[in-house]
CSV table of N, CA and C and ligand atoms in Angstrom, one decimal:
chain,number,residue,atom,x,y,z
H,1,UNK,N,19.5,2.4,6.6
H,1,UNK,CA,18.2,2.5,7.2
H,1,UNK,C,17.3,1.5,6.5
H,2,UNK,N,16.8,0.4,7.3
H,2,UNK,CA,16.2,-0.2,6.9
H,2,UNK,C,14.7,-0.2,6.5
H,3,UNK,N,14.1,-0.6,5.7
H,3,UNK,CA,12.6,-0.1,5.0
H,3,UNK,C,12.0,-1.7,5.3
H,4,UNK,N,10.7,-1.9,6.4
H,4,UNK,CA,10.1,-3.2,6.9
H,4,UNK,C,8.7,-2.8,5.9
H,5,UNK,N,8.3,-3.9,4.8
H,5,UNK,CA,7.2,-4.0,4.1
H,5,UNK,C,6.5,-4.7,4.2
H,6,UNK,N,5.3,-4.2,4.6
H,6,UNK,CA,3.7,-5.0,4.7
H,6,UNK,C,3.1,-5.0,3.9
H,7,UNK,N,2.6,-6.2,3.6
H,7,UNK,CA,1.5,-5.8,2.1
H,7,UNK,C,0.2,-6.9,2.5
H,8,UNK,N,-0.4,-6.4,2.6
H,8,UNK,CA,-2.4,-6.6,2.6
H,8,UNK,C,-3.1,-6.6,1.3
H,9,UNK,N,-2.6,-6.9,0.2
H,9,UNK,CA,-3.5,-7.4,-0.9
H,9,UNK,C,-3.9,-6.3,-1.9
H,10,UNK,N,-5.5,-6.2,-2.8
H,10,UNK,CA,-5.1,-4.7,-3.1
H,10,UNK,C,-5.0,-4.9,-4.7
H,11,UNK,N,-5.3,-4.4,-5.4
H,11,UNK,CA,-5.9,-4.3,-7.0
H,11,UNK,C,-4.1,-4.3,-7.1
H,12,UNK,N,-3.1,-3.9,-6.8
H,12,UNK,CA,-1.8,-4.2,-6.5
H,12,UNK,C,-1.0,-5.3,-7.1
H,13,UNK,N,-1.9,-6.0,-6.5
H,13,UNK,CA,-1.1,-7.4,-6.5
H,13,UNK,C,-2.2,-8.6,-7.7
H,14,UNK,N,-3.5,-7.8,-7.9
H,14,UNK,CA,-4.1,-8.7,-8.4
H,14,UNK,C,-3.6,-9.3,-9.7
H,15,UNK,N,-4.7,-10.7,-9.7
H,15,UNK,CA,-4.3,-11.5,-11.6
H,15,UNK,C,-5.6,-12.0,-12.1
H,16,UNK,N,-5.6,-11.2,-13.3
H,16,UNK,CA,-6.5,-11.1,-14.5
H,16,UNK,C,-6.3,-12.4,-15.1
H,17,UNK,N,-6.9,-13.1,-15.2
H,17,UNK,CA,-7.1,-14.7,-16.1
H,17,UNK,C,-7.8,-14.4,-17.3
H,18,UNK,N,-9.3,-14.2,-17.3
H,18,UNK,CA,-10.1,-13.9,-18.5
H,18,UNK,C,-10.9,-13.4,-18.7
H,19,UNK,N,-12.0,-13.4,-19.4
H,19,UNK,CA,-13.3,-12.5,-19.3
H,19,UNK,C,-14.4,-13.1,-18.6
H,20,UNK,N,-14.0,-14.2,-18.0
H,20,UNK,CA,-15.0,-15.0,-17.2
H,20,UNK,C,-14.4,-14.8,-15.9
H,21,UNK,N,-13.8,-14.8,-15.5
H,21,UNK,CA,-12.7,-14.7,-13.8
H,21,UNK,C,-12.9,-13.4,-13.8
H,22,UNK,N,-13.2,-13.4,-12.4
H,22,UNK,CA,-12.5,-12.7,-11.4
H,22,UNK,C,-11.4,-12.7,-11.5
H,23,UNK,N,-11.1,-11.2,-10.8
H,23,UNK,CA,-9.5,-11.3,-10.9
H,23,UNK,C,-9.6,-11.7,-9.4
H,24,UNK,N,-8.3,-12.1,-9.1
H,24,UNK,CA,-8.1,-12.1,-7.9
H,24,UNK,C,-6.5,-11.7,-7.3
H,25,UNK,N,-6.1,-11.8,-5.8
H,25,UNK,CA,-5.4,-11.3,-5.8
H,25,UNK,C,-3.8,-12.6,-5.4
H,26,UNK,N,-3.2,-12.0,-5.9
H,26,UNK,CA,-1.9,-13.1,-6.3
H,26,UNK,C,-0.9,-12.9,-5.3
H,27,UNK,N,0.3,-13.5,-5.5
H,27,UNK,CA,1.7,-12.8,-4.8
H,27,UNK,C,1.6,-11.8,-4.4
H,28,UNK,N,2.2,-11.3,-3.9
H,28,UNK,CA,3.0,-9.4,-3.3
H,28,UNK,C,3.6,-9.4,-4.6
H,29,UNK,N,3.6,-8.2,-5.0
H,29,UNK,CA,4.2,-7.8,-6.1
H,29,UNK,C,5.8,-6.4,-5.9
H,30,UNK,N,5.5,-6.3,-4.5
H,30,UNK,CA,6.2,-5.3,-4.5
H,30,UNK,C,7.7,-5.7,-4.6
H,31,UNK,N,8.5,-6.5,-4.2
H,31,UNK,CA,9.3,-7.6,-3.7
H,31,UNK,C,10.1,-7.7,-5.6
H,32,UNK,N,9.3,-7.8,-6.3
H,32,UNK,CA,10.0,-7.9,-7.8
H,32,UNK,C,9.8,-6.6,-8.2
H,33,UNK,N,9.2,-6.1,-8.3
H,33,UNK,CA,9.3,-4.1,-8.3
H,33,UNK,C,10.7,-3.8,-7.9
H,34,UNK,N,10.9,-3.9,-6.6
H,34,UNK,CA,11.7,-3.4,-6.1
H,34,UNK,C,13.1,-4.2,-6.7
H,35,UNK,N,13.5,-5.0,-6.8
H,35,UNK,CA,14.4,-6.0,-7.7
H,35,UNK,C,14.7,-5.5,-8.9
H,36,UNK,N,13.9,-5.6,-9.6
H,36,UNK,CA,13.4,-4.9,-10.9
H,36,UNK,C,14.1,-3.5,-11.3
H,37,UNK,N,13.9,-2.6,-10.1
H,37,UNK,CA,14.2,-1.3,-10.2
H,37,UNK,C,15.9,-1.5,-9.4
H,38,UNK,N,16.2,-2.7,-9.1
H,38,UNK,CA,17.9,-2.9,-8.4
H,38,UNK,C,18.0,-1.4,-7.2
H,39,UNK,N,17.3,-1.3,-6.1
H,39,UNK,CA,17.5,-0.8,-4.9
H,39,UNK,C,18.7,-1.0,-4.9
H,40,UNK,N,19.0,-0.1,-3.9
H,40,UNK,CA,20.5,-0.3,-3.1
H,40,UNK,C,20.4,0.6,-1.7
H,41,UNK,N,18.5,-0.1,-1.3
H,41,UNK,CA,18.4,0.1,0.2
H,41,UNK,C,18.4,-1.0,0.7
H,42,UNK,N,18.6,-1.2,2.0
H,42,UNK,CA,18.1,-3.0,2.9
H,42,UNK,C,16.5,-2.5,2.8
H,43,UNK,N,15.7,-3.5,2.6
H,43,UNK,CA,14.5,-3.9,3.0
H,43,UNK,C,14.0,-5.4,3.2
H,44,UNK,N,12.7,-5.5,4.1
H,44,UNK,CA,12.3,-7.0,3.6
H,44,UNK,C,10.9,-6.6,3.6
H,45,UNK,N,10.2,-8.1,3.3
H,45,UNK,CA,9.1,-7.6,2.7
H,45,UNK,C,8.1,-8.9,3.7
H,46,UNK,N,7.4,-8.7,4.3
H,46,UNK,CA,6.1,-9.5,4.9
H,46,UNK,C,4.8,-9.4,4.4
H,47,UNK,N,4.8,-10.7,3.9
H,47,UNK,CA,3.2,-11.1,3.4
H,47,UNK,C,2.5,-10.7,4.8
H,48,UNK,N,1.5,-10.2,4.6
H,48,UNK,CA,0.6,-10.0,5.7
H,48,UNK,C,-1.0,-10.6,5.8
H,49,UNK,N,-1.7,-9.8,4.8
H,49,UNK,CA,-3.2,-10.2,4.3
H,49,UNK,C,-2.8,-10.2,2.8
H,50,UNK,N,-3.7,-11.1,2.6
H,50,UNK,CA,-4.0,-10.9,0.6
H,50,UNK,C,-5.5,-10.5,0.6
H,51,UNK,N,-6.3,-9.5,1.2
H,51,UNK,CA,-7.3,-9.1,0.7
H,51,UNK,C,-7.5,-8.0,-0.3
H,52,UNK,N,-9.0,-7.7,-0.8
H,52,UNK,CA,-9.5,-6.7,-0.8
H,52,UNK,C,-9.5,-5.9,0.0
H,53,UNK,N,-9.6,-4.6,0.2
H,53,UNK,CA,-9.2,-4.0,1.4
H,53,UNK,C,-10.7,-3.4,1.4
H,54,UNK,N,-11.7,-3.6,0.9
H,54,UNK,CA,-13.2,-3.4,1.4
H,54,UNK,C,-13.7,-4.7,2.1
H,55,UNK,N,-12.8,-5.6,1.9
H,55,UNK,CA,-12.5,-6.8,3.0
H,55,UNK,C,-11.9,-6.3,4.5
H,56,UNK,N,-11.3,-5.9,4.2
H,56,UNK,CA,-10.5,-5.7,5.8
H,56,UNK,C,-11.3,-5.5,7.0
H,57,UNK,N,-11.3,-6.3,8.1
H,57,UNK,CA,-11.9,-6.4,9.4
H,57,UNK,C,-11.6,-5.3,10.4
H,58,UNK,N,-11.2,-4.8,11.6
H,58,UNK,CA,-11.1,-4.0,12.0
H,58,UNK,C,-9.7,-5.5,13.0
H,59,UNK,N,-10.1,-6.8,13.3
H,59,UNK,CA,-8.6,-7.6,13.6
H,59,UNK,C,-7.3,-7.2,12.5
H,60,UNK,N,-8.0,-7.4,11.4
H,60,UNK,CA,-6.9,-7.3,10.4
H,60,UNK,C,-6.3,-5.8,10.5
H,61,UNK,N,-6.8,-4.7,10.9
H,61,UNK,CA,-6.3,-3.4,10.9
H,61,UNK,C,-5.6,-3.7,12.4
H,62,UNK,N,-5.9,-4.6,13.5
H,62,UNK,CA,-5.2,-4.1,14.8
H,62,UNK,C,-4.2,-5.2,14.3
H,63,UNK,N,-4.1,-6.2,13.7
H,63,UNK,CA,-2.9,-7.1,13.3
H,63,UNK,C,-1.6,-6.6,12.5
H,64,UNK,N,-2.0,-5.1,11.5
H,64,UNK,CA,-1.0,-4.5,10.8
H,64,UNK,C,-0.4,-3.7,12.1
H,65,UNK,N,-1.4,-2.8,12.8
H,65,UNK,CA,-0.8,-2.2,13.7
H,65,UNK,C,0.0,-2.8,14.4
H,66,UNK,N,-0.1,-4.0,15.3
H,66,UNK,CA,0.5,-5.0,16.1
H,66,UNK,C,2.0,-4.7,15.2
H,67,UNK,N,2.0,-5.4,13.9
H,67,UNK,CA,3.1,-5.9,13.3
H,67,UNK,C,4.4,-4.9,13.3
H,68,UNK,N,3.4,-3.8,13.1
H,68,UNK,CA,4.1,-2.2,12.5
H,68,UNK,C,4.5,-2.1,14.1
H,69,UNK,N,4.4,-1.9,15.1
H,69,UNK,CA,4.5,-1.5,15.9
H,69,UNK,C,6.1,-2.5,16.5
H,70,UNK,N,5.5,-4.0,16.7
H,70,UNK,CA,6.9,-4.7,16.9
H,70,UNK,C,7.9,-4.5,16.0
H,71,UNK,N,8.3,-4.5,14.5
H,71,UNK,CA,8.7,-4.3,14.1
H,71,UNK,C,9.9,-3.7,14.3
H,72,UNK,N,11.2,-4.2,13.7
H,72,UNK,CA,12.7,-3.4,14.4
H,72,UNK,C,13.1,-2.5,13.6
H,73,UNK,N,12.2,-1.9,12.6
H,73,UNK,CA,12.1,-0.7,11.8
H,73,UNK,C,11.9,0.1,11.9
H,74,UNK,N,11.9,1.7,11.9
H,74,UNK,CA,11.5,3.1,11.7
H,74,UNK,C,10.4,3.6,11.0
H,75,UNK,N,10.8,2.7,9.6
H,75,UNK,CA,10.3,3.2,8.5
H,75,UNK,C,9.4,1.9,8.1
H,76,UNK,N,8.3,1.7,7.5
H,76,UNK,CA,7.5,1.3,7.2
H,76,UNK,C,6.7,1.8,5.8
H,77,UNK,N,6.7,0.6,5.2
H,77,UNK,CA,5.7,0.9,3.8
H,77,UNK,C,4.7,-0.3,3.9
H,78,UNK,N,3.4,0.2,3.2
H,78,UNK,CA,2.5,-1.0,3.7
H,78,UNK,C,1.6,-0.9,1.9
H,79,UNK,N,1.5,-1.9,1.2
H,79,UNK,CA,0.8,-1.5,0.4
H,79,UNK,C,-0.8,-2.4,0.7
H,80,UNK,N,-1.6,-1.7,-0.3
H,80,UNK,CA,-2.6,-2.0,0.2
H,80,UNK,C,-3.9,-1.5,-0.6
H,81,UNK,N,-5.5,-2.2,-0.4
H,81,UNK,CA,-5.9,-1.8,-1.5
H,81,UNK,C,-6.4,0.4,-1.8
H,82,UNK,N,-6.9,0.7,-2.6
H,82,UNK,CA,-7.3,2.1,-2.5
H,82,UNK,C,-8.2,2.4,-1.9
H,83,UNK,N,-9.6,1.3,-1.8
H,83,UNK,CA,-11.0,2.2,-1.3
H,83,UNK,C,-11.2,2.2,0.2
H,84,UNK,N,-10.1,1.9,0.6
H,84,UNK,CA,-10.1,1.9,2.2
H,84,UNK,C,-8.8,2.2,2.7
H,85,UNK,N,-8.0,2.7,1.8
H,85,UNK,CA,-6.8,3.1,2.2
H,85,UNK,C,-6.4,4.2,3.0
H,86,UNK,N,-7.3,5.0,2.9
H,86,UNK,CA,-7.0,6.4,3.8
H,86,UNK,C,-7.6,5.6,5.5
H,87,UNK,N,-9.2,5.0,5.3
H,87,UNK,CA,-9.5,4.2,6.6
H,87,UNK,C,-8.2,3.9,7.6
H,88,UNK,N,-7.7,3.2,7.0
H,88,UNK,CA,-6.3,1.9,7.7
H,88,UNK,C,-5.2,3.5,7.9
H,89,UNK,N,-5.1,4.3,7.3
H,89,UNK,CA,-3.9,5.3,7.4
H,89,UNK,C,-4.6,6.1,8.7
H,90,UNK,N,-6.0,6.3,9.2
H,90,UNK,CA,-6.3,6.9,10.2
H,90,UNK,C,-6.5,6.1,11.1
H,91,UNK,N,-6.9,4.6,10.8
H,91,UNK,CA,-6.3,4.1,11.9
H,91,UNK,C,-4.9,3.5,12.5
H,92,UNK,N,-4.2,3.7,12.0
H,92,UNK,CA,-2.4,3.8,12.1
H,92,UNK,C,-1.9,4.7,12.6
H,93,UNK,N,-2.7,6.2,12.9
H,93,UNK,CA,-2.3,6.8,13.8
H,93,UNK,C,-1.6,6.5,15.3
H,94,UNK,N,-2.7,5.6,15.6
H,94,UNK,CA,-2.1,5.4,17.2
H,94,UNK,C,-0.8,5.0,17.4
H,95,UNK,N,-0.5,4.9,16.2
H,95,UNK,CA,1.3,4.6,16.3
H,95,UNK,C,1.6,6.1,15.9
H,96,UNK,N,3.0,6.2,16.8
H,96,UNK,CA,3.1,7.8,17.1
H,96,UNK,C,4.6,8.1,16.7
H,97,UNK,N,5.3,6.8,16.7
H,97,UNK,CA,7.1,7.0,16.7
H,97,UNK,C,7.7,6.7,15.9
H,98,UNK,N,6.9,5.9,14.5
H,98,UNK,CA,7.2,5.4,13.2
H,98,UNK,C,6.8,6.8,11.6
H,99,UNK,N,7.7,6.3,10.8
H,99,UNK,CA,7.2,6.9,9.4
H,99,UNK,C,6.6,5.5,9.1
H,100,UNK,N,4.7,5.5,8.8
H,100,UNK,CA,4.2,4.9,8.0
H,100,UNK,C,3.6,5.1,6.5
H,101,UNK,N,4.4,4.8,5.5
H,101,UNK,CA,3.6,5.1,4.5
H,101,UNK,C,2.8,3.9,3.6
H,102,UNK,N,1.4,4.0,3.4
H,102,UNK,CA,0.7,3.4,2.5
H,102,UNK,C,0.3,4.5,1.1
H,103,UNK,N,0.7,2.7,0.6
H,103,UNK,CA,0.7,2.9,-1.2
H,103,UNK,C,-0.2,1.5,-1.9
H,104,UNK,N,-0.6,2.1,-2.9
H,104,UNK,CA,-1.4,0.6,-3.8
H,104,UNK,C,-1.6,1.3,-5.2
H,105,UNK,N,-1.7,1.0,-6.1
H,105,UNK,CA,-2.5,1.2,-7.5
H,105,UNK,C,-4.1,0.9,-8.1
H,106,UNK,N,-4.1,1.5,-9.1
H,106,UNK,CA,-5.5,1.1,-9.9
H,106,UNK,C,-5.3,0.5,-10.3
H,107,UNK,N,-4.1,0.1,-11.3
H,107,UNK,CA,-4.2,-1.3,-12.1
H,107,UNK,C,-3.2,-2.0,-11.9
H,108,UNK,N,-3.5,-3.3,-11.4
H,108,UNK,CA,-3.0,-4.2,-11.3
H,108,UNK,C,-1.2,-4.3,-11.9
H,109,UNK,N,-0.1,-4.8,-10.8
H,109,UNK,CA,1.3,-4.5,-11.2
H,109,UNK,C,1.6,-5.2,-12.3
H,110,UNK,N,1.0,-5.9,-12.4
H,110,UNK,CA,1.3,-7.3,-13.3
H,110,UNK,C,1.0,-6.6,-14.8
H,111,UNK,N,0.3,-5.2,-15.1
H,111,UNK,CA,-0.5,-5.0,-16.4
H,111,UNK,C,0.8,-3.7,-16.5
H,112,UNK,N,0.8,-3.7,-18.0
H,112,UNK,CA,2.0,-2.8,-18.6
H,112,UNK,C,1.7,-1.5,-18.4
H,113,UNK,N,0.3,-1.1,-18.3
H,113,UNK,CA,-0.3,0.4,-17.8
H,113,UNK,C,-0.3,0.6,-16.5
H,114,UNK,N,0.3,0.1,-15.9
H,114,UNK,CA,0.1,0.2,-14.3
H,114,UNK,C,0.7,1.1,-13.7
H,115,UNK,N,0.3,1.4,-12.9
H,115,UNK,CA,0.6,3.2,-12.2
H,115,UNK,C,1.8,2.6,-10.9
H,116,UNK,N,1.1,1.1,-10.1
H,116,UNK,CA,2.3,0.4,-9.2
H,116,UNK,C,3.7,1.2,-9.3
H,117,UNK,N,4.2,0.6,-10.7
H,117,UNK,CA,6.0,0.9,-10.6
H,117,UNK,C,6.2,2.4,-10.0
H,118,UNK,N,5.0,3.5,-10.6
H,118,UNK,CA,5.5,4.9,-9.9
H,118,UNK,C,5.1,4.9,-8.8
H,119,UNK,N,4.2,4.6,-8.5
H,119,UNK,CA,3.4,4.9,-7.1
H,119,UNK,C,4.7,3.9,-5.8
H,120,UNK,N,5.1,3.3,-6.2
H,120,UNK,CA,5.7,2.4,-5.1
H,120,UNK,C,7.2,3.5,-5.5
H,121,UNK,N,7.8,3.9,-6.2
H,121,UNK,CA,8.7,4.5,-6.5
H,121,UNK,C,8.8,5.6,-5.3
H,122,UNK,N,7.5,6.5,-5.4
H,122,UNK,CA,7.3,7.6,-5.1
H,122,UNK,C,7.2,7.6,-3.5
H,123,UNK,N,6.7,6.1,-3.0
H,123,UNK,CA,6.1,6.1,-1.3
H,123,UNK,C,7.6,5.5,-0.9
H,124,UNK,N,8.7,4.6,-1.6
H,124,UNK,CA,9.8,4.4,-0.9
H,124,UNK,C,10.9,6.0,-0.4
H,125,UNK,N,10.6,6.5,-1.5
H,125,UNK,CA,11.3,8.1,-1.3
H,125,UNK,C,10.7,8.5,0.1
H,126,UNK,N,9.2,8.9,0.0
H,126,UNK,CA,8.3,9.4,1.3
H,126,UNK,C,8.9,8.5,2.6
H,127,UNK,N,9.0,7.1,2.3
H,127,UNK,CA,9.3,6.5,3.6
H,127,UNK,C,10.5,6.4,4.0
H,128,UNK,N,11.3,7.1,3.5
H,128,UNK,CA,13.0,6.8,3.8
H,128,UNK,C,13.2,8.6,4.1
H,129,UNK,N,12.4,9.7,3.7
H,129,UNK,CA,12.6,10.8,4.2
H,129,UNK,C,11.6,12.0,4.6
H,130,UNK,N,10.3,11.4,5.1
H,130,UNK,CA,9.6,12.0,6.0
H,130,UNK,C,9.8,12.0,7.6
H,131,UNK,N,9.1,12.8,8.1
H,131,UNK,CA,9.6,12.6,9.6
H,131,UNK,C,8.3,11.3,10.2
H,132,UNK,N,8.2,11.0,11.3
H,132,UNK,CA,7.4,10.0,12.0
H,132,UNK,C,6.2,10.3,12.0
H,133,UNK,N,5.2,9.7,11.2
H,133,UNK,CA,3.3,10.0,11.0
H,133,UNK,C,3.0,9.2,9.9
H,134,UNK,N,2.2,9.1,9.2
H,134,UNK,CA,1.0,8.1,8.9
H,134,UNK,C,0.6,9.2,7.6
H,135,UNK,N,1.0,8.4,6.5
H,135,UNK,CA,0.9,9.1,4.5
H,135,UNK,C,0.3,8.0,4.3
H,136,UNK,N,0.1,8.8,3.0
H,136,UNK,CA,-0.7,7.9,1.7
H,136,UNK,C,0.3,8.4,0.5
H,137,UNK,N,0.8,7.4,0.1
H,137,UNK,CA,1.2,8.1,-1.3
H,137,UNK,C,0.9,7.6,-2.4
H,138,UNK,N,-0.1,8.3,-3.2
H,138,UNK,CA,-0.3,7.8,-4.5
H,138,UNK,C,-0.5,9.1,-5.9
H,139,UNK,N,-0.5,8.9,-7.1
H,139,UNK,CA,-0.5,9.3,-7.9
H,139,UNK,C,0.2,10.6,-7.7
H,140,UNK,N,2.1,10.9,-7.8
H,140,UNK,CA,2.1,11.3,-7.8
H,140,UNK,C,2.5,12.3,-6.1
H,141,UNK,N,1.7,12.4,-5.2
H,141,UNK,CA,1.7,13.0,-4.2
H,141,UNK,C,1.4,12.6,-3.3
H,142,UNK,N,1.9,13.3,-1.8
H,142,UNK,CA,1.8,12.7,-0.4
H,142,UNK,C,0.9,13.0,0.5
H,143,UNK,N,-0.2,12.6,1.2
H,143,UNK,CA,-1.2,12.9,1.6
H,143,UNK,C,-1.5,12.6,2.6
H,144,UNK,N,-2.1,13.5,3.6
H,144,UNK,CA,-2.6,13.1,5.1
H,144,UNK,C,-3.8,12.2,5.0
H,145,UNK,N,-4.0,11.0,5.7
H,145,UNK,CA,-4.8,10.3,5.2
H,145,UNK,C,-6.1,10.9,6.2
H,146,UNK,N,-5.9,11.7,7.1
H,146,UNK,CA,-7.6,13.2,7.4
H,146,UNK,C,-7.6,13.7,5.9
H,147,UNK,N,-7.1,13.9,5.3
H,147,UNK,CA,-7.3,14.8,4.0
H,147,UNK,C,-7.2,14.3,3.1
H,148,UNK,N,-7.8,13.7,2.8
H,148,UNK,CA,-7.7,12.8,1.0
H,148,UNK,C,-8.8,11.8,0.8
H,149,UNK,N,-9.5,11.9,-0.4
H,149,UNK,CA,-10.7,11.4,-1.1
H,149,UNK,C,-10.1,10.5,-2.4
H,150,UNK,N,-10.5,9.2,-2.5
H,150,UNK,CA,-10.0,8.3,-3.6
H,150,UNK,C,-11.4,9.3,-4.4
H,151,UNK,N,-10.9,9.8,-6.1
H,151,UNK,CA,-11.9,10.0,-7.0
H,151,UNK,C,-12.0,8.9,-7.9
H,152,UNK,N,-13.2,8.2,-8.0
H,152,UNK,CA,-13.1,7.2,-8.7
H,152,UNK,C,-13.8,7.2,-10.1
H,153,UNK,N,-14.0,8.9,-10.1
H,153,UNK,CA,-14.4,8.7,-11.7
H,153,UNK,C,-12.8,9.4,-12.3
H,154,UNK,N,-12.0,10.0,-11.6
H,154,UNK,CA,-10.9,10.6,-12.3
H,154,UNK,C,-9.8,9.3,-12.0
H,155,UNK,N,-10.3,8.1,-11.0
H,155,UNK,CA,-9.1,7.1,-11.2
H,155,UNK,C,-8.1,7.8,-10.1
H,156,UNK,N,-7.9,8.6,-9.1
H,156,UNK,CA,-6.5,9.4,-8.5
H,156,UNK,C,-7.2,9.7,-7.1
H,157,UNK,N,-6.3,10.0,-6.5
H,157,UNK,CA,-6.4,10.2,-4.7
H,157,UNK,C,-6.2,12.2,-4.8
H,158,UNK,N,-7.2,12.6,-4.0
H,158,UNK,CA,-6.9,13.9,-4.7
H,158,UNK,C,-7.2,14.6,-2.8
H,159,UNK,N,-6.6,15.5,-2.3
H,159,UNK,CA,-6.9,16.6,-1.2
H,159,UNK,C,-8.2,17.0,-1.2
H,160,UNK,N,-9.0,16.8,-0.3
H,160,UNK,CA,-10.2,16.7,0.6
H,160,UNK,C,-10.3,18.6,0.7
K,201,LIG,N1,-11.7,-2.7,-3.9
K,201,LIG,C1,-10.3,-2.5,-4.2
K,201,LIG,C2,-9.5,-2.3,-2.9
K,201,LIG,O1,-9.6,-1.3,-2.3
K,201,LIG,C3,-10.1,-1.3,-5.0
K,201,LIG,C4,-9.0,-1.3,-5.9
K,201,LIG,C5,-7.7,-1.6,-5.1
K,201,LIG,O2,-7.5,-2.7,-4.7
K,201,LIG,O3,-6.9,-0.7,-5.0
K,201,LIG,O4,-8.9,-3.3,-2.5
């Protein structure tokens, strides 16, 4: 069963330089995660956007849908940033016949505290054995994106 990955940018992927920089946002990171961790599912992986996802347009939301929708996949993981991640998960509804799950982190994959390696662990499970609808999986747990609040003083995605 094949797993088609989209990735849209996203504190995820970002790269820390110094105390003067911005970070910004780098490679897809999910692609060596997954390597890393030696899968022994098929997947591929499509660059899509490298934004902020408080960047994201409402083209760029009908452009994932577009993609997700042509796609010769079932299953779908999309990573992406957090403060608008539940937004893009209710607009992804209008796809009706796919398992979509989005996933992203707080800290950056590239940093040794990074929550990424679980969080991407936890949404390939969700997307290879949920039935057909539109998650969020982060910290831990799987979430209807109607039901879930990013808390940004606890850092976690928590039920509404
Ligand atoms: N503004 C960032 C975003 O939503 C928040 C952190 C993150 O990337 O996850 O893209």
């Amino acid at each position: 069963m094949k797993l088609k990955i989209f990735t849209t940018g996203g504190t995820i992927d970002k790269i820390y330089f110094d105390a003067k920089s911005e970070y910004q946002i780098g490679d897809p990171q999910i692609g060596d995660v997954l390597r890393e961790a030696n899968v022994s599912f098929p997947y591929s992986v499509e660059p899509l956007l490298r934004k902020d996802s408080l960047e994201l347009t409402e083209a760029d939301r009908d452009l994932l849908q577009q993609r997700i929708q042509q796609a010769d996949a079932q299953r779908i993981l999309v990573t992406h940033g957090t403060d608008t991640m539940a937004d893009t998960g209710r607009f992804l509804k209008s796809v009706t016949d796919k398992t979509i799950v989005l996933v992203g982190a707080m800290q950056p994959a590239r940093f040794r505290m990074t929550d990424a390696i679980f969080n991407i662990g936890a949404a390939v499970m969700a997307a290879q054995t949920l039935p057909s609808g539109v998650y969020i999986a982060m910290n831990g747990q799987v979430f209807d994106p109607d039901n879930v609040q990013k808390n940004r003083d606890k850092m976690r995605f928590e039920t509404t």
